[in-house]
Amino acid sequence: MIPPRPTILAATEWLSARARWHPLEFVFWIVAFAAIWLMPERHLILTEIAWLALFALSLDLILGYAGIISLGHAAFFGFGGYIAALLAKYEIVNEPVLALLIAGVGAMALGFVTSFLVLRGSDLTRLMVTLGVALLLRELANRYGWLTGGADGLQGAIIQPLFGTFRFDMFGHTGYAYSVTVLFILFLIARRLVNSPFGLSLMSVKGNPLRSSAIGISVDARLVAIYTIAAGYAGIAGALLAQTTAFASLEMFSFDRSADLLLVLIIGGAGYLYGGMIGAIIFKVMQDYLSALTPQYWPFWIGLVLVVIVLVGRDRITTWTTPFRRLAARLDWRAARRAAAASNEGQKP
Amino acid sequence: MTVVLETINLAKRFTGIIATNDVSLRIEKGARHALIGPNGAGKTTLINLLTGVMKPSGGRILLDGEDISDVPTHKRVRLGIVRTFQINQLFGDLTPLETIGLAVSERRGQGLDWWRIVGSRPDLVSESVGILERFHLTDVIEERTAVLPYGKQRLLEIAVAIACRPRVLLLDEPAAGVPEDERHEILSAVAALPDDVTVLLIEHDMDIVFSFADRISVLVNGALFVEGTPEEVARDARVKAVYLGEEPVDA
Amino acid sequence: MLTILFDGIAYGMLLFVLASGLAVTLGLMNFVNLAHGSFAMAGGYITVVLVNWLGFPFFASLPLAFAASAVIGFIFERTLYVHVYRKPHLDQVLFTIGLVFMSVAALDYVMGSSQVFVQVPDYLQGQFNFFGVGIGRYRLLIIVICGLLTIALQFILAGTRFGSRLRAAVDDSRVARGLGINVNRIFAFTFAFGSGLAGLGGALGVEILGLDPTFPLKFMIYFLIVVTVGGTSSITGPFLASLLLGISDVAGKYYVPTLGSFVIYTIMIVVLIWRPQGLFSRASSR
């Protein structure tokens, strides 16, 4: 057997470095879980952050990784939310976790069917089609009021205790623990996914579909796959909202929700998994503060942030993170040690 | 010799233009076949037809005698028809290592593998590095492709195609736009292609064509004009006439 | 039945005046301006202020609504939009959504969130009967005004030097630049004019569409349908698309009210999938 050459070692090291856990990631999740015990008075807003982060993560999978612009991602969010609320209201499925899974699978099915509509066409057509699908669903939910409660929203759903033991209380304690756990599990899956060969192929499809097909990638199939997965994530995010508030409304499908979501992702930065999480935290804190001042004029501030972000430049906006990233790199002592080891390896004859 | 790739009366019409006119081309296994012709003769259109980027308006394409006219591009790649592009078509945000690794993993059918981490298959990494070594790209494997020098990008174009393990390789002007001092690197890479790979080369530079090809087809106005060995084509008065811009006497 | 057709035509022609500016800007700069409706809303509110508060006659307020929206459009184009033309579509979308949200909240702040109406002169109210067809006086006015505008637009585009430059710039802005056409100036002018038309449409539309601060959001999809279904290569495309949309929306809501806007959304998606270049645009050579 031929001994591995240093370049191969270096290449393996470099390829797998991305997927390795950074110390700050541990910190992030430890803080997120510690908040279950440490910040009980903030659980309601933390729950909102958790499902919003999941929703943004879902959009990131299609926009940041696969390059599909969507103005109607709320379609899947609302669909999942209504499924969860209906299952609870009519006592079809009483276990919240099972209902959550069903909502996710339902949204995935919708995502799969509608994914064929976004395969072709320019950004503008994709915008319109995604927007159109969300509007259609909203219209449907409005029309079939006997089932969905129409414009009043779906009221009267009672969410049974989690695993039959943990009741959803009005302070959101159970809700937050539940939401952050779901977020973490789905984040882990997404993290594997984007660092896998499949994730790499998504980036290639985003970067150059012509070349992707010239190396044997079925561009359409990959887009269908990721759109379906992302729809499932969005559906679960919507179901989390519906379960933690025991309510679903037409507003879940609204254009504003899809547009807010774009903002969330853009604040945090698209194309890396923590973008949606950071964006969700900033967005909700901002919303909490500004809408306490003037709830009605909150959209003005969203709009202003969007305009400023674009005028300043999205790339430049995310440079505010550069000092943090440098700090992070310095903090990553394990990576430094490995890099040193690899370069020593390379110098040996 | 056996014919590996064949077209029968292949045609492509755009509104008002006939880009490919009744082309019947036979490419033999292991051949070094060059396709030449003046600008606008329809060479790149022919490649687009062979790879499935465009749908033919008429005629058929056979690979090993099987009709592949309706097979989509990515499946033709799996069957062994791989191309390079005249204008670089690379993944600007990926590194050469990721690009080649991706092509190798797709070729092995592991592209839908979404649980394994990139880089966790030692044999895949070593094959990728091997290809990068062959194309003298080892010193830049961790740089973003978009910032590489043009000559390196041209090499990567060919390396990506090789990573797909082609049976028939369609090279669309591999040395186009490469500065003189980096040219030999590309040409030696082309010359060093494995013997069992059949090559169809599109090229303007006659020096490259005559040093490389063992068979030459001349395409004029979308139609096959002359075909033969390099000596035959070099002697052919009509070919000279075409390249000098005169209408051939008996065409 | 004919009354519905008539109402649909009036509605469609109004949509055309509202959306035609968007069609030109989209075709000219490949710029996705989701905030087009905000300029229409500006025209609407200007009319409301002029007529209801300051006592201007309705007809005098229309040209003022046009001019004011055009000026607003021009200022926005020169100060803000110019920075966004070369950015990716995602940025354009974010930017114009931002403008929509800001305009919605700002008008809510200034004018309140409730729906407003404009006092239309008495002689424009009510219907008259014409061979058994109920004709709304106000809708007839809309058809006349919008019809004249359409003819004028067609004349400007087809008959004037500016029109031919504009068409050249739409067809291929690079070549047009090469020919010494100042594409930027053409674009600024067209943007202002299109905003003015939107403002005029907004002013005319107060009476039949209703006006409240969420107007740009509610009608965004309609404008987008007009330009995507009609295509951007001519103004006849958007014109026909507007008529089709107006008639099918009015008829759909009348005959199958349970489906609501379901019909038009479905039609839109089908058209987009079937003919991404637009139903009425010339076949693309791509």
PDB file of N, CA and C in Angstrom, chain C residues 51-52 58-59 117-125 138 141 203-204 206-207:
ATOM      1  N   VAL C  51     -59.042  67.316  -3.292  1.00  0.00           N
ATOM      2  CA  VAL C  51     -60.483  67.441  -3.507  1.00  0.00           C
ATOM      3  C   VAL C  51     -61.234  67.564  -2.178  1.00  0.00           C
ATOM      4  N   ASN C  52     -60.945  66.648  -1.257  1.00  0.00           N
ATOM      5  CA  ASN C  52     -61.738  66.617  -0.032  1.00  0.00           C
ATOM      6  C   ASN C  52     -61.355  67.723   0.943  1.00  0.00           C
ATOM      7  N   PHE C  58     -62.574  67.981  -9.046  1.00  0.00           N
ATOM      8  CA  PHE C  58     -62.025  66.651  -9.293  1.00  0.00           C
ATOM      9  C   PHE C  58     -61.125  66.630 -10.527  1.00  0.00           C
ATOM     10  N   PHE C  59     -61.606  67.255 -11.606  1.00  0.00           N
ATOM     11  CA  PHE C  59     -60.832  67.175 -12.852  1.00  0.00           C
ATOM     12  C   PHE C  59     -59.510  67.928 -12.765  1.00  0.00           C
ATOM     13  N   PHE C 117     -62.275  57.932   0.605  1.00  0.00           N
ATOM     14  CA  PHE C 117     -62.967  58.073  -0.674  1.00  0.00           C
ATOM     15  C   PHE C 117     -62.768  59.485  -1.159  1.00  0.00           C
ATOM     16  N   VAL C 118     -63.071  59.684  -2.421  1.00  0.00           N
ATOM     17  CA  VAL C 118     -62.954  61.027  -2.966  1.00  0.00           C
ATOM     18  C   VAL C 118     -64.341  61.472  -3.407  1.00  0.00           C
ATOM     19  N   GLN C 119     -64.612  62.764  -3.242  1.00  0.00           N
ATOM     20  CA  GLN C 119     -65.934  63.258  -3.637  1.00  0.00           C
ATOM     21  C   GLN C 119     -65.955  63.491  -5.143  1.00  0.00           C
ATOM     22  N   VAL C 120     -66.640  62.610  -5.814  1.00  0.00           N
ATOM     23  CA  VAL C 120     -66.742  62.712  -7.266  1.00  0.00           C
ATOM     24  C   VAL C 120     -67.933  63.606  -7.588  1.00  0.00           C
ATOM     25  N   PRO C 121     -67.809  64.481  -8.573  1.00  0.00           N
ATOM     26  CA  PRO C 121     -68.946  65.341  -8.936  1.00  0.00           C
ATOM     27  C   PRO C 121     -70.212  64.536  -9.186  1.00  0.00           C
ATOM     28  N   ASP C 122     -71.357  65.159  -8.912  1.00  0.00           N
ATOM     29  CA  ASP C 122     -72.640  64.453  -9.014  1.00  0.00           C
ATOM     30  C   ASP C 122     -72.894  63.889 -10.404  1.00  0.00           C
ATOM     31  N   TYR C 123     -72.489  64.656 -11.421  1.00  0.00           N
ATOM     32  CA  TYR C 123     -72.821  64.210 -12.782  1.00  0.00           C
ATOM     33  C   TYR C 123     -72.036  62.965 -13.174  1.00  0.00           C
ATOM     34  N   LEU C 124     -71.046  62.558 -12.359  1.00  0.00           N
ATOM     35  CA  LEU C 124     -70.318  61.330 -12.686  1.00  0.00           C
ATOM     36  C   LEU C 124     -70.849  60.126 -11.920  1.00  0.00           C
ATOM     37  N   GLN C 125     -71.830  60.372 -11.073  1.00  0.00           N
ATOM     38  CA  GLN C 125     -72.322  59.258 -10.283  1.00  0.00           C
ATOM     39  C   GLN C 125     -73.504  58.569 -10.964  1.00  0.00           C
ATOM     40  N   TYR C 138     -69.077  56.943 -14.115  1.00  0.00           N
ATOM     41  CA  TYR C 138     -67.683  57.081 -13.733  1.00  0.00           C
ATOM     42  C   TYR C 138     -66.801  56.098 -14.494  1.00  0.00           C
ATOM     43  N   LEU C 141     -66.127  57.284 -17.874  1.00  0.00           N
ATOM     44  CA  LEU C 141     -65.078  58.302 -17.847  1.00  0.00           C
ATOM     45  C   LEU C 141     -63.700  57.648 -17.830  1.00  0.00           C
ATOM     46  N   ALA C 203     -55.281  58.022  -8.711  1.00  0.00           N
ATOM     47  CA  ALA C 203     -56.288  59.057  -8.492  1.00  0.00           C
ATOM     48  C   ALA C 203     -57.640  58.628  -9.050  1.00  0.00           C
ATOM     49  N   LEU C 204     -57.618  58.083 -10.276  1.00  0.00           N
ATOM     50  CA  LEU C 204     -58.869  57.637 -10.893  1.00  0.00           C
ATOM     51  C   LEU C 204     -59.456  56.447 -10.152  1.00  0.00           C
ATOM     52  N   VAL C 206     -59.397  55.662  -6.946  1.00  0.00           N
ATOM     53  CA  VAL C 206     -59.903  55.786  -5.575  1.00  0.00           C
ATOM     54  C   VAL C 206     -61.375  55.388  -5.511  1.00  0.00           C
ATOM     55  N   GLU C 207     -62.129  55.894  -6.497  1.00  0.00           N
ATOM     56  CA  GLU C 207     -63.572  55.690  -6.483  1.00  0.00           C
ATOM     57  C   GLU C 207     -63.955  54.209  -6.620  1.00  0.00           C
TER      58      GLU C 207
END
